[in-house]
Coordinates of C-alpha atoms in Angstrom, one line a residue:
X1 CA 124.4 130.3 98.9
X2 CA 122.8 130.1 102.3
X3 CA 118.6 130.0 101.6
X4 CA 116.5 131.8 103.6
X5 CA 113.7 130.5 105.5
X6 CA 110.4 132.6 105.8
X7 CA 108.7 130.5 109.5
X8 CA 105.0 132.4 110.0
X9 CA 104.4 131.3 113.5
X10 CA 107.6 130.5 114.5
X11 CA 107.2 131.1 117.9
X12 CA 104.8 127.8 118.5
X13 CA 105.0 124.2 119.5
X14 CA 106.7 123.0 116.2
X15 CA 108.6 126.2 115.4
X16 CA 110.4 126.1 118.9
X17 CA 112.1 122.9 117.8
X18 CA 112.3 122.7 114.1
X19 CA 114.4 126.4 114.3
X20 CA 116.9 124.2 116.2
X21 CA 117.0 121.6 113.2
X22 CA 117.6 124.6 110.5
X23 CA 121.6 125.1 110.9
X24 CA 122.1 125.8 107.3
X25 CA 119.4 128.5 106.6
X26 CA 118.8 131.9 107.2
X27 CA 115.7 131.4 109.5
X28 CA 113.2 134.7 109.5
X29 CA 111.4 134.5 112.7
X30 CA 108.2 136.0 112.7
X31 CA 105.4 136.5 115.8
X32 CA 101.8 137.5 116.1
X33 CA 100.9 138.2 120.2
X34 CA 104.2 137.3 122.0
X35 CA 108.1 138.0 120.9
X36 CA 110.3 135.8 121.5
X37 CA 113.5 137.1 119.7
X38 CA 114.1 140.8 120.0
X39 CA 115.0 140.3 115.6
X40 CA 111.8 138.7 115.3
X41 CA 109.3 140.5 113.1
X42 CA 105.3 140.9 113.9
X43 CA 102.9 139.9 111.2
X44 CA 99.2 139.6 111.1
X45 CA 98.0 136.8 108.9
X46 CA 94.7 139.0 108.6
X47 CA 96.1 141.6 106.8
X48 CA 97.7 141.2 103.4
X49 CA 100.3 144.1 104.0
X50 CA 101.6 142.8 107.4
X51 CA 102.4 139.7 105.4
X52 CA 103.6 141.2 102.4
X53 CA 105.9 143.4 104.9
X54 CA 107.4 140.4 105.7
X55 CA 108.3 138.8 102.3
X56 CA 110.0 142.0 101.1
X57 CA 112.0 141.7 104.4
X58 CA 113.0 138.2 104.3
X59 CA 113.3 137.7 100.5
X60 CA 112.5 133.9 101.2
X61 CA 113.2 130.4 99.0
X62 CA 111.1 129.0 101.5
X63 CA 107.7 130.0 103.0
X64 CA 106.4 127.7 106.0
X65 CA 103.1 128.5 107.6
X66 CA 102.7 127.7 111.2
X67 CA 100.2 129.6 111.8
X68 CA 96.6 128.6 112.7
X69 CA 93.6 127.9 115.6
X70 CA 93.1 124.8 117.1
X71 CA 92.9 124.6 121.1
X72 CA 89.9 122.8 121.1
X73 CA 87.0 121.7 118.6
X74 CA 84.3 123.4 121.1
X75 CA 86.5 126.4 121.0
X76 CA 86.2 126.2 117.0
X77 CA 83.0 125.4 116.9
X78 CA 82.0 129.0 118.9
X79 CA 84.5 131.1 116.9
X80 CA 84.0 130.3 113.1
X81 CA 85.1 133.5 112.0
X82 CA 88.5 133.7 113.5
X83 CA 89.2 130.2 113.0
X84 CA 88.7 130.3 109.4
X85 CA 90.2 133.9 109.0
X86 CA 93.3 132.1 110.4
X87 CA 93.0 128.6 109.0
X88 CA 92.0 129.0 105.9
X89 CA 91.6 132.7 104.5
X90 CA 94.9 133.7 105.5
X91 CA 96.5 130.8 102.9
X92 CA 94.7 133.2 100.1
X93 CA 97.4 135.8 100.4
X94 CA 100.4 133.5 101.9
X95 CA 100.1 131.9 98.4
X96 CA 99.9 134.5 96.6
X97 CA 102.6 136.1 98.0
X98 CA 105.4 132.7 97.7
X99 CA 104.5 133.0 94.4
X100 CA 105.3 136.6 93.6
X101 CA 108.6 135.5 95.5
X102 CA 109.1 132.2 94.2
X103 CA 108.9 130.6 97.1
X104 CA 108.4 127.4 98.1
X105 CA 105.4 126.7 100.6
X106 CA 105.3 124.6 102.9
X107 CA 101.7 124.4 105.3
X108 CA 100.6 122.3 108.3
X109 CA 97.0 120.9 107.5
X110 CA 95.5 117.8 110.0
X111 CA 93.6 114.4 110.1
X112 CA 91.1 116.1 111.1
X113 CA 90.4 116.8 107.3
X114 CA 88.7 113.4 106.9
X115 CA 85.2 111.9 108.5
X116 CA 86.8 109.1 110.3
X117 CA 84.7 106.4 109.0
X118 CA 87.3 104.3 107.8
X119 CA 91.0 105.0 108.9
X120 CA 94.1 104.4 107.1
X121 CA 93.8 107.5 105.1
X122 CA 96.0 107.8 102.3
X123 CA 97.1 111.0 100.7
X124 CA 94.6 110.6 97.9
X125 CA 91.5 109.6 99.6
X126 CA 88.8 112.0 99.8
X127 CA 88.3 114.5 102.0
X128 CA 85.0 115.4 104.1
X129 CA 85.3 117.0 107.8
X130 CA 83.0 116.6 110.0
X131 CA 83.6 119.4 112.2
X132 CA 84.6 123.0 112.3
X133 CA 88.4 122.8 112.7
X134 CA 88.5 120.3 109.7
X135 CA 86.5 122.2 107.4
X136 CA 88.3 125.5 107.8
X137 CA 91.9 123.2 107.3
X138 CA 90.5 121.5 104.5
X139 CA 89.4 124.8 102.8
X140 CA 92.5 126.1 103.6
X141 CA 94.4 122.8 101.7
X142 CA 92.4 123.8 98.7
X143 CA 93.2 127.5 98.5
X144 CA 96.9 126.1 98.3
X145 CA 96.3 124.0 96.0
X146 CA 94.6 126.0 93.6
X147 CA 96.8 129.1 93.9
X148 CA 100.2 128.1 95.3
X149 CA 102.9 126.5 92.4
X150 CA 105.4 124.8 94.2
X151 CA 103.8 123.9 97.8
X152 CA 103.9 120.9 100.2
X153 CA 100.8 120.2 102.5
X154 CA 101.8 117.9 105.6
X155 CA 98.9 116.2 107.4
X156 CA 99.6 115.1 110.7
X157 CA 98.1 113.5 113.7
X158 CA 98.2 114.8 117.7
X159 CA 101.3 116.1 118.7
X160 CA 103.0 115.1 121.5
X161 CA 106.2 115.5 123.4
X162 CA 107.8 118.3 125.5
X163 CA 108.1 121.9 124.3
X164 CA 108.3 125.4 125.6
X165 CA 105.1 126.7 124.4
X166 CA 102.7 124.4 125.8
X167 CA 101.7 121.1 127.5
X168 CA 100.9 118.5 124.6
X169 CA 98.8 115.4 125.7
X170 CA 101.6 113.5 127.1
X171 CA 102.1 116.2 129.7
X172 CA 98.7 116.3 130.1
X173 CA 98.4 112.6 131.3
X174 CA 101.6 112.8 133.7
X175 CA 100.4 116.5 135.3
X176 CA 96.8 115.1 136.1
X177 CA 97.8 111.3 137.5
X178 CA 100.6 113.4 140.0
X179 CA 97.4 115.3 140.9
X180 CA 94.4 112.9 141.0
X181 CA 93.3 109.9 141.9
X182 CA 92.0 108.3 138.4
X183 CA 91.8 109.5 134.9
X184 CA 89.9 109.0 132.4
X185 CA 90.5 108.5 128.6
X186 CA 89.0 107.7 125.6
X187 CA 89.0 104.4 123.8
X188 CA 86.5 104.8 120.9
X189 CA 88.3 107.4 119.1
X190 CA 91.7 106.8 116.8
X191 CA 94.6 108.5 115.6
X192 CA 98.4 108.5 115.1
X193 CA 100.2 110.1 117.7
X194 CA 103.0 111.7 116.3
X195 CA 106.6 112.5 118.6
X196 CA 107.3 116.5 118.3
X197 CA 111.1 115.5 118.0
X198 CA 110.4 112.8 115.2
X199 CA 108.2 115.1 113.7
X200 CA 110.8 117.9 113.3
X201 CA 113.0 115.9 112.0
X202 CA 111.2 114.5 109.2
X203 CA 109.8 117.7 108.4
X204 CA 113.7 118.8 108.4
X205 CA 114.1 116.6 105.7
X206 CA 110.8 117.6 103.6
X207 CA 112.7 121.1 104.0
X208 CA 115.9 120.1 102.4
X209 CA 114.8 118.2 99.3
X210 CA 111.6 120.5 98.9
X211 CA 109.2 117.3 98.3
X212 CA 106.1 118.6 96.8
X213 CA 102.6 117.7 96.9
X214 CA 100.7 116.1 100.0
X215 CA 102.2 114.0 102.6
X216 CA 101.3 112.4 105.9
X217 CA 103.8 113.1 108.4
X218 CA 102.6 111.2 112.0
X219 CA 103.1 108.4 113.8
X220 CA 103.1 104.8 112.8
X221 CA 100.7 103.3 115.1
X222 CA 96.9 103.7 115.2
X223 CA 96.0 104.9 119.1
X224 CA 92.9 105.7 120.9
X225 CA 93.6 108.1 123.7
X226 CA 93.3 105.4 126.5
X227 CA 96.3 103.1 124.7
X228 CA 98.5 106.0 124.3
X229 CA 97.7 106.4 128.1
X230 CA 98.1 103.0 129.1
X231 CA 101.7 103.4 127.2
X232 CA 103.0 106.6 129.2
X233 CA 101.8 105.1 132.2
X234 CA 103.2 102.0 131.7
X235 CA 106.8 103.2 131.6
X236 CA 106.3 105.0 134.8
X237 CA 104.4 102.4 136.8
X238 CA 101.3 104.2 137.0
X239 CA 97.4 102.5 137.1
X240 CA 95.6 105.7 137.2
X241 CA 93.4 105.4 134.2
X242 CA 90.0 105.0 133.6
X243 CA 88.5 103.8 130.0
X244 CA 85.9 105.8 128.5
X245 CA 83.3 106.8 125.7
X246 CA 84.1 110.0 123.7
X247 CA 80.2 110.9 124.3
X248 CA 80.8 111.4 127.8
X249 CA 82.5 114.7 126.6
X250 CA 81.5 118.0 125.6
X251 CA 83.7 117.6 122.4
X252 CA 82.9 113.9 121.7
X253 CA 80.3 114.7 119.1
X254 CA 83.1 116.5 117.1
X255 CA 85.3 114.1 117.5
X256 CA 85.5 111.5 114.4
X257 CA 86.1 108.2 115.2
X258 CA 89.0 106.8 113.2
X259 CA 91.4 109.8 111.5
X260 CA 94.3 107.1 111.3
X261 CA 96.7 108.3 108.5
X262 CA 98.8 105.7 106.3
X263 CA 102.5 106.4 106.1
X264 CA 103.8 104.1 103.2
X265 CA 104.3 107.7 101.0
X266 CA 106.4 108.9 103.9
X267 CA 108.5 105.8 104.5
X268 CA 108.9 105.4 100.1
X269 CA 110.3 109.0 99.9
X270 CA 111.9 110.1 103.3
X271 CA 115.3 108.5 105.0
X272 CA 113.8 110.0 108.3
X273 CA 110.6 107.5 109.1
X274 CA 107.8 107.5 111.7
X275 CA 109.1 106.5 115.1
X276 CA 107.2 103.7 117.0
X277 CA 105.9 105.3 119.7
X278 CA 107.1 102.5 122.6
X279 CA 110.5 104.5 121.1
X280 CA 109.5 107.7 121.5
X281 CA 108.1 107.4 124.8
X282 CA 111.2 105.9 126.0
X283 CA 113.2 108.9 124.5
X284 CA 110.6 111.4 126.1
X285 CA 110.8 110.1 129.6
X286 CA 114.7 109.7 129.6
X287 CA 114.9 113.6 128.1
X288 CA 111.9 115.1 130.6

């Protein structure tokens, strides 16, 4: 029998391309401000009935939340409410509800959920944000964990890549050397950037053999900003960029300084591992 796939938020960056991955399920597309599909269905993460509406219409084996605030961590900073309404307190009912309808959950959290002070994070290291965005994700990872009985919580590390919803920081670096002179980029600050594509499809694979329990799904490499830079511009022949302290931005004091996730989980349980990203940027510019 064909399973049915519950997606809240299916009409972001990772939803976009993981629907193309699901052949063999019944996907449930859902949307909050813009519809995609015209069989798409509207929920409100706020509101426990909205959600609730949607599990009795979908019936699903499989609940994956997309949903949640990041743009920026001044932007989370100024709007605490709504980021952890979205983040965090909306996992309360999303839980509950997979569980009334034996669903597996599946829930994006981020690195962002550790202080940076050391890198390398493991799945069982502690964790302690230091800004807003983390805390409301890391709250949000323990509402799922105390509530939610079959549940996967997948870490990952700036996404990157083309996508229909919106410019990711590869994009990012390409649109503003076409358009200025010099750009500049951080070196002081680390994390694991992770290809959309490669993402998808070991998250794909998390789907089909329901792996429970935490796992860090990102790239391979540890990156500041500035190398992934020097990378991208590297393939297209381009000395545009500038290095740079992360004080010399608004968000730099938000900004931890080593959020590097360790993959060895990810590479023990999945067939799908992390793509090095000299790979993937070779794949992205070819494709784009």
């Amino acid at each position: 029998m064909v399973k049915t796939i519950l997606i809240l938020g299916s009409s972001g960056m990772v939803g976009n391309y993981l629907i193309s991955l699901l052949k063999d399920y019944h996907v449930f597309r859902t949307y909050y401000s813009k519809k995609k599909y015209e069989d798409d269905t509207y929920v409100d993460v706020y509101s426990y009935e909205s959600l609730e509406n949607a599990f009795k219409l979908s019936m699903p084996d499989i609940v994956i939340n997309l949903t949640g605030i990041y743009n920026n961590l001044e932007f989370c900073e100024q709007n605490k409410e709504l980021v952890m309404n979205v983040n965090c307190n909306a996992l309360r009912s999303i839980s509950k509800l997979a569980n009334q309808f034996n669903s597996f959950l599946i829930t994006i959290s981020t690195d962002q959920v550790f202080d940076g002070s050391k890198g390398n994070y493991k799945e069982s290291d502690k964790i302690c944000p230091i800004n807003y965005y983390g805390k409301t994700k890391a709250e949000g990872e323990k509402i799922v964990q105390s509530i939610s009985k079959k549940y996967c919580i997948i870490r990952t590390s700036m996404l990157w890549g083309k996508n229909k919803t919106r410019n990711t920081f590869s994009e990012f670096i390409l649109d503003e050397v076409k358009n200025k002179k010099e750009l500049k980029l951080i070196t002081d600050q680390f994390t694991c950037p992770t290809y959309l594509e490669n993402f998808c499809e070991m998250f794909t694979e998390i789907i089909k053999r329901e792996i429970l329990g935490i796992i860090h799904l990102s790239g391979p490499e540890k990156l500041s900003r500035y190398d992934f830079g020097i990378k991208i511009l590297k393939s297209t022949n381009n000395k545009k960029i500038i290095a740079s302290n992360r004080n010399e931005f608004n968000f730099g004091k938000h900004m931890p300084e080593d959020t590097s996730l360790n993959t060895d989980k990810v590479r023990k349980l999945l067939r799908c591992n992390p793509e090095e990203v000299n790979i993937s940027i070779e794949k992205y510019l070819k494709n784009n």
